[in-house]
Amino acid sequence: MIDPADVAERLVSVRERLDRSGGEGVRIIAVTKAFGADAVAAAAAAGLRDIGESYAQETIAKLDGRDPGVTVHFIGGLQRNKVRKLAGVVDVWQSVDRAELIEEIARRDPGASIMLQVDITGESSKGGCAPAAIAPLLEAASSAGLDTIGLMGIGPIGDAEDARPGFRRLRELVTRFGLRECSMGMTADLEVAVEEGTTMIRVGTALFGPRPARQ
Ligand SMILES: *Cc1c(COP(=O)(O)O)cnc(C)c1O
């Protein structure tokens, strides 16, 4: 069970971490994956209106019929055949990394906001397109009527400092392509992400504690 008072208290610490690194205006996406609807409620009670989810079934079960004031960001590996069911629930598709997803999102959620996930570590297991694929995917998204609001990247596991080169690269790409949003930084590396110009951090553990094992 998630205690809303704990979440509110942890949020103060996250905000302090942001302030200390110069990231006062950075948007906080509360990553509730592996937690229940109580985590979403606790986040909302603490004033967080952006929720991040990674697993299709769980997202639908937890957030279908949610409070319309909540913005749901899908940040996990996405399969084409899950798009249709997710379309009524997801507001921002952050993990778009290939043309077939663009086609399917455009079909099931016309005009949707998307972000392109870029592989900034060379670890293909995390998903993400190569930087060279950004231009053609932006073109495809635009032709399909989708609104690409920015780029998303996942730092490497390990020392926070190891994330810096990839974050710097991602920020450069966001600027080069004239996009608004740069989604990078999680619990372990949010300071580095702020220093490198993130606009939205995706934070789970720092708000809700260690995640329970998936069922
Ligand atoms: C789980 C997850 C997060 C949150 O990770 P924490 O380390 O718990 O903050 C952020 N981004 C993505 C893509 C994730 O899958």
mmCIF file of C-alpha atoms and ligand atoms in Angstrom:
data_model
loop_
_atom_site.group_PDB
_atom_site.id
_atom_site.type_symbol
_atom_site.label_atom_id
_atom_site.label_comp_id
_atom_site.label_asym_id
_atom_site.label_seq_id
_atom_site.Cartn_x
_atom_site.Cartn_y
_atom_site.Cartn_z
ATOM 1 C CA MET A 1 0.000 0.000 0.000
ATOM 2 C CA ILE A 2 1.129 3.489 -0.866
ATOM 3 C CA ASP A 3 0.833 6.104 1.869
ATOM 4 C CA PRO A 4 -0.011 9.500 0.293
ATOM 5 C CA ALA A 5 1.872 11.272 3.100
ATOM 6 C CA ASP A 6 5.062 9.376 2.174
ATOM 7 C CA VAL A 7 4.672 10.346 -1.462
ATOM 8 C CA ALA A 8 4.141 14.005 -0.571
ATOM 9 C CA GLU A 9 7.251 13.913 1.593
ATOM 10 C CA ARG A 10 9.345 12.193 -1.080
ATOM 11 C CA LEU A 11 8.150 14.747 -3.616
ATOM 12 C CA VAL A 12 9.656 17.477 -1.434
ATOM 13 C CA SER A 13 13.009 15.675 -1.691
ATOM 14 C CA VAL A 14 12.704 15.289 -5.466
ATOM 15 C CA ARG A 15 11.920 19.010 -5.769
ATOM 16 C CA GLU A 16 14.950 19.808 -3.600
ATOM 17 C CA ARG A 17 17.126 17.696 -5.882
ATOM 18 C CA LEU A 18 15.717 19.577 -8.875
ATOM 19 C CA ASP A 19 16.227 22.980 -7.253
ATOM 20 C CA ARG A 20 19.799 22.200 -6.270
ATOM 21 C CA SER A 21 20.678 21.297 -9.846
ATOM 22 C CA GLY A 22 18.850 24.269 -11.395
ATOM 23 C CA GLY A 23 15.759 22.430 -12.618
ATOM 24 C CA GLU A 24 12.922 24.295 -10.882
ATOM 25 C CA GLY A 25 10.646 24.314 -13.936
ATOM 26 C CA VAL A 26 11.237 20.722 -14.992
ATOM 27 C CA ARG A 27 8.075 18.636 -15.273
ATOM 28 C CA ILE A 28 7.879 15.567 -13.053
ATOM 29 C CA ILE A 29 6.314 12.450 -14.574
ATOM 30 C CA ALA A 30 5.297 10.125 -11.715
ATOM 31 C CA VAL A 31 6.114 6.609 -12.896
ATOM 32 C CA THR A 32 3.516 4.358 -11.285
ATOM 33 C CA LYS A 33 4.343 1.151 -13.169
ATOM 34 C CA ALA A 34 4.129 -1.965 -10.973
ATOM 35 C CA PHE A 35 2.136 -0.025 -8.375
ATOM 36 C CA GLY A 36 -1.638 0.118 -8.103
ATOM 37 C CA ALA A 37 -4.182 2.855 -8.595
ATOM 38 C CA ASP A 38 -3.339 4.025 -5.072
ATOM 39 C CA ALA A 39 0.000 5.313 -6.390
ATOM 40 C CA VAL A 40 -1.806 7.336 -9.059
ATOM 41 C CA ALA A 41 -4.150 8.736 -6.404
ATOM 42 C CA ALA A 42 -1.226 9.588 -4.091
ATOM 43 C CA ALA A 43 0.606 11.337 -6.930
ATOM 44 C CA ALA A 44 -2.504 13.362 -7.785
ATOM 45 C CA ALA A 45 -3.034 14.251 -4.121
ATOM 46 C CA ALA A 46 0.544 15.543 -4.023
ATOM 47 C CA GLY A 47 -0.217 17.734 -7.035
ATOM 48 C CA LEU A 48 1.395 15.595 -9.755
ATOM 49 C CA ARG A 49 -0.801 15.345 -12.842
ATOM 50 C CA ASP A 50 1.593 13.515 -15.184
ATOM 51 C CA ILE A 51 1.663 9.733 -14.855
ATOM 52 C CA GLY A 52 4.138 7.388 -16.569
ATOM 53 C CA GLU A 53 3.307 3.757 -17.343
ATOM 54 C CA SER A 54 5.259 0.999 -19.089
ATOM 55 C CA TYR A 55 3.067 -2.085 -19.462
ATOM 56 C CA ALA A 56 0.022 -2.150 -21.706
ATOM 57 C CA GLN A 57 -2.318 -4.432 -19.751
ATOM 58 C CA GLU A 58 -1.488 -2.788 -16.471
ATOM 59 C CA THR A 59 -1.969 0.700 -17.897
ATOM 60 C CA ILE A 60 -5.432 -0.154 -19.179
ATOM 61 C CA ALA A 61 -6.477 -1.879 -15.967
ATOM 62 C CA LYS A 62 -5.268 0.969 -13.795
ATOM 63 C CA LEU A 63 -6.062 4.083 -15.805
ATOM 64 C CA ASP A 64 -9.089 3.378 -17.971
ATOM 65 C CA GLY A 65 -11.740 5.824 -16.814
ATOM 66 C CA ARG A 66 -9.214 7.917 -14.940
ATOM 67 C CA ASP A 67 -9.664 11.506 -13.810
ATOM 68 C CA PRO A 68 -9.480 13.580 -17.025
ATOM 69 C CA GLY A 69 -7.084 16.007 -15.325
ATOM 70 C CA VAL A 70 -4.391 13.323 -15.379
ATOM 71 C CA THR A 71 -2.028 13.093 -18.357
ATOM 72 C CA VAL A 72 -0.870 9.542 -19.079
ATOM 73 C CA HIS A 73 2.557 9.103 -20.680
ATOM 74 C CA PHE A 74 3.325 5.665 -22.110
ATOM 75 C CA ILE A 75 7.073 5.151 -21.599
ATOM 76 C CA GLY A 76 7.557 1.389 -22.050
ATOM 77 C CA GLY A 77 8.353 -0.876 -24.958
ATOM 78 C CA LEU A 78 5.335 -0.708 -27.234
ATOM 79 C CA GLN A 79 3.928 -3.456 -29.413
ATOM 80 C CA ARG A 80 1.843 -2.530 -32.411
ATOM 81 C CA ASN A 81 -1.040 -4.784 -31.397
ATOM 82 C CA LYS A 82 -1.394 -2.999 -28.026
ATOM 83 C CA VAL A 83 -1.919 0.442 -29.531
ATOM 84 C CA ARG A 84 -5.641 0.046 -30.200
ATOM 85 C CA LYS A 85 -6.520 -0.744 -26.599
ATOM 86 C CA LEU A 86 -4.153 1.847 -25.195
ATOM 87 C CA ALA A 87 -5.499 4.581 -27.436
ATOM 88 C CA GLY A 88 -8.303 5.591 -25.107
ATOM 89 C CA VAL A 89 -5.985 5.802 -22.122
ATOM 90 C CA VAL A 90 -2.625 7.203 -23.287
ATOM 91 C CA ASP A 91 -2.213 10.952 -23.824
ATOM 92 C CA VAL A 92 1.473 11.111 -24.776
ATOM 93 C CA TRP A 93 3.176 8.211 -26.555
ATOM 94 C CA GLN A 94 6.795 8.647 -25.454
ATOM 95 C CA SER A 95 8.309 5.390 -26.705
ATOM 96 C CA VAL A 96 7.701 5.639 -30.447
ATOM 97 C CA ASP A 97 10.749 4.285 -32.258
ATOM 98 C CA ARG A 98 9.586 2.889 -35.594
ATOM 99 C CA ALA A 99 7.364 3.642 -38.545
ATOM 100 C CA GLU A 100 4.811 0.881 -37.888
ATOM 101 C CA LEU A 101 3.990 2.455 -34.514
ATOM 102 C CA ILE A 102 3.510 5.846 -36.132
ATOM 103 C CA GLU A 103 1.067 4.335 -38.644
ATOM 104 C CA GLU A 104 -0.855 2.463 -35.975
ATOM 105 C CA ILE A 105 -1.046 5.396 -33.531
ATOM 106 C CA ALA A 106 -2.209 7.681 -36.340
ATOM 107 C CA ARG A 107 -4.940 5.145 -37.157
ATOM 108 C CA ARG A 108 -6.119 4.516 -33.590
ATOM 109 C CA ASP A 109 -5.449 7.896 -31.965
ATOM 110 C CA PRO A 110 -5.530 10.503 -34.755
ATOM 111 C CA GLY A 111 -3.582 13.693 -34.065
ATOM 112 C CA ALA A 112 -1.992 12.247 -30.924
ATOM 113 C CA SER A 113 1.057 13.714 -29.199
ATOM 114 C CA ILE A 114 4.101 11.493 -29.534
ATOM 115 C CA MET A 115 7.773 11.557 -28.689
ATOM 116 C CA LEU A 116 10.482 9.648 -30.509
ATOM 117 C CA GLN A 117 12.524 7.400 -28.247
ATOM 118 C CA VAL A 118 16.176 7.579 -29.232
ATOM 119 C CA ASP A 119 18.754 4.963 -28.337
ATOM 120 C CA ILE A 120 21.380 7.041 -26.525
ATOM 121 C CA THR A 121 23.381 4.190 -25.001
ATOM 122 C CA GLY A 122 23.728 1.674 -27.807
ATOM 123 C CA GLU A 123 21.808 -0.838 -25.661
ATOM 124 C CA SER A 124 19.185 -1.928 -28.131
ATOM 125 C CA SER A 125 17.370 -3.898 -25.383
ATOM 126 C CA LYS A 126 15.951 -0.599 -24.128
ATOM 127 C CA GLY A 127 14.409 0.244 -27.484
ATOM 128 C CA GLY A 128 14.802 3.542 -29.233
ATOM 129 C CA CYS A 129 15.718 4.472 -32.778
ATOM 130 C CA ALA A 130 19.163 5.405 -34.005
ATOM 131 C CA PRO A 131 19.761 9.164 -34.219
ATOM 132 C CA ALA A 132 19.912 8.817 -38.012
ATOM 133 C CA ALA A 133 16.301 7.573 -38.024
ATOM 134 C CA ILE A 134 14.911 10.692 -36.321
ATOM 135 C CA ALA A 135 14.517 12.771 -39.487
ATOM 136 C CA PRO A 136 12.564 10.154 -41.481
ATOM 137 C CA LEU A 137 10.392 9.282 -38.468
ATOM 138 C CA LEU A 138 9.580 12.963 -37.876
ATOM 139 C CA GLU A 139 8.599 13.212 -41.503
ATOM 140 C CA ALA A 140 6.419 10.100 -41.265
ATOM 141 C CA ALA A 141 4.733 11.367 -38.094
ATOM 142 C CA SER A 142 4.040 14.726 -39.624
ATOM 143 C CA SER A 143 2.558 13.161 -42.783
ATOM 144 C CA ALA A 144 0.397 10.938 -40.593
ATOM 145 C CA GLY A 145 -0.953 13.975 -38.721
ATOM 146 C CA LEU A 146 0.741 13.247 -35.403
ATOM 147 C CA ASP A 147 2.232 15.962 -33.200
ATOM 148 C CA THR A 148 5.821 15.099 -32.295
ATOM 149 C CA ILE A 149 6.494 17.145 -29.181
ATOM 150 C CA GLY A 150 10.025 15.952 -28.444
ATOM 151 C CA LEU A 151 12.527 13.163 -27.902
ATOM 152 C CA MET A 152 12.877 10.641 -25.076
ATOM 153 C CA GLY A 153 15.954 8.732 -23.938
ATOM 154 C CA ILE A 154 16.923 6.258 -21.230
ATOM 155 C CA GLY A 155 20.331 6.548 -19.592
ATOM 156 C CA PRO A 156 22.583 3.569 -18.918
ATOM 157 C CA ILE A 157 22.398 1.581 -15.702
ATOM 158 C CA GLY A 158 25.322 2.409 -13.451
ATOM 159 C CA ASP A 159 26.926 5.625 -12.376
ATOM 160 C CA ALA A 160 24.753 8.725 -13.005
ATOM 161 C CA GLU A 161 27.718 10.449 -14.611
ATOM 162 C CA ASP A 162 27.767 7.729 -17.292
ATOM 163 C CA ALA A 163 24.461 9.121 -18.568
ATOM 164 C CA ARG A 164 25.893 12.547 -19.346
ATOM 165 C CA PRO A 165 27.207 12.013 -22.908
ATOM 166 C CA GLY A 166 23.934 10.430 -24.050
ATOM 167 C CA PHE A 167 21.820 13.111 -22.373
ATOM 168 C CA ARG A 168 23.934 15.820 -23.979
ATOM 169 C CA ARG A 169 23.483 14.191 -27.368
ATOM 170 C CA LEU A 170 19.710 13.900 -26.888
ATOM 171 C CA ARG A 171 19.414 17.550 -25.911
ATOM 172 C CA GLU A 172 21.412 18.557 -29.009
ATOM 173 C CA LEU A 173 19.064 16.511 -31.178
ATOM 174 C CA VAL A 174 15.963 18.110 -29.594
ATOM 175 C CA THR A 175 17.397 21.530 -30.368
ATOM 176 C CA ARG A 176 18.563 20.614 -33.852
ATOM 177 C CA PHE A 177 15.113 19.379 -34.852
ATOM 178 C CA GLY A 178 13.372 22.365 -33.252
ATOM 179 C CA LEU A 179 11.366 20.270 -30.794
ATOM 180 C CA ARG A 180 10.080 21.406 -27.392
ATOM 181 C CA GLU A 181 10.394 18.496 -25.044
ATOM 182 C CA CYS A 182 13.362 16.469 -23.898
ATOM 183 C CA SER A 183 12.348 13.535 -21.684
ATOM 184 C CA MET A 184 15.410 12.259 -19.841
ATOM 185 C CA GLY A 185 16.426 11.578 -16.252
ATOM 186 C CA MET A 186 15.083 9.077 -13.727
ATOM 187 C CA THR A 187 15.588 8.569 -9.978
ATOM 188 C CA ALA A 188 19.293 7.754 -10.271
ATOM 189 C CA ASP A 189 20.375 10.368 -12.781
ATOM 190 C CA LEU A 190 17.945 13.277 -12.606
ATOM 191 C CA GLU A 191 20.574 15.868 -11.612
ATOM 192 C CA VAL A 192 22.711 15.024 -14.641
ATOM 193 C CA ALA A 193 19.597 15.228 -16.825
ATOM 194 C CA VAL A 194 18.763 18.694 -15.450
ATOM 195 C CA GLU A 195 22.303 19.886 -16.032
ATOM 196 C CA GLU A 196 22.059 18.691 -19.619
ATOM 197 C CA GLY A 197 18.733 20.401 -20.291
ATOM 198 C CA THR A 198 15.890 17.966 -19.638
ATOM 199 C CA THR A 199 12.323 19.296 -19.700
ATOM 200 C CA MET A 200 10.671 16.251 -18.106
ATOM 201 C CA ILE A 201 12.083 13.721 -15.679
ATOM 202 C CA ARG A 202 10.421 10.324 -15.212
ATOM 203 C CA VAL A 203 10.564 9.369 -11.559
ATOM 204 C CA GLY A 204 9.294 6.199 -9.910
ATOM 205 C CA THR A 205 11.446 4.921 -7.058
ATOM 206 C CA ALA A 206 12.175 8.367 -5.602
ATOM 207 C CA LEU A 207 8.421 8.962 -5.188
ATOM 208 C CA PHE A 208 6.983 5.546 -4.397
ATOM 209 C CA GLY A 209 9.906 3.521 -3.025
ATOM 210 C CA PRO A 210 11.178 0.238 -4.450
ATOM 211 C CA ARG A 211 8.869 -1.332 -7.025
ATOM 212 C CA PRO A 212 7.154 -4.606 -6.165
ATOM 213 C CA ALA A 213 8.036 -7.553 -8.421
ATOM 214 C CA ARG A 214 5.739 -7.847 -11.425
ATOM 215 C CA GLN A 215 3.048 -10.500 -11.134
HETATM 216 C C1 LIG B 1 10.695 2.584 -14.761
HETATM 217 C C2 LIG B 1 11.075 3.718 -15.633
HETATM 218 C C3 LIG B 1 11.358 4.976 -15.083
HETATM 219 C C4 LIG B 1 11.388 5.265 -13.582
HETATM 220 O O1 LIG B 1 12.533 4.700 -13.022
HETATM 221 P P1 LIG B 1 13.003 5.033 -11.511
HETATM 222 O O2 LIG B 1 14.420 4.639 -11.520
HETATM 223 O O3 LIG B 1 12.161 4.208 -10.617
HETATM 224 O O4 LIG B 1 12.811 6.476 -11.287
HETATM 225 C C5 LIG B 1 11.654 6.001 -15.961
HETATM 226 N N1 LIG B 1 11.665 5.826 -17.292
HETATM 227 C C6 LIG B 1 11.395 4.624 -17.860
HETATM 228 C C7 LIG B 1 11.422 4.480 -19.336
HETATM 229 C C8 LIG B 1 11.105 3.538 -17.046
HETATM 230 O O5 LIG B 1 10.856 2.358 -17.607
#
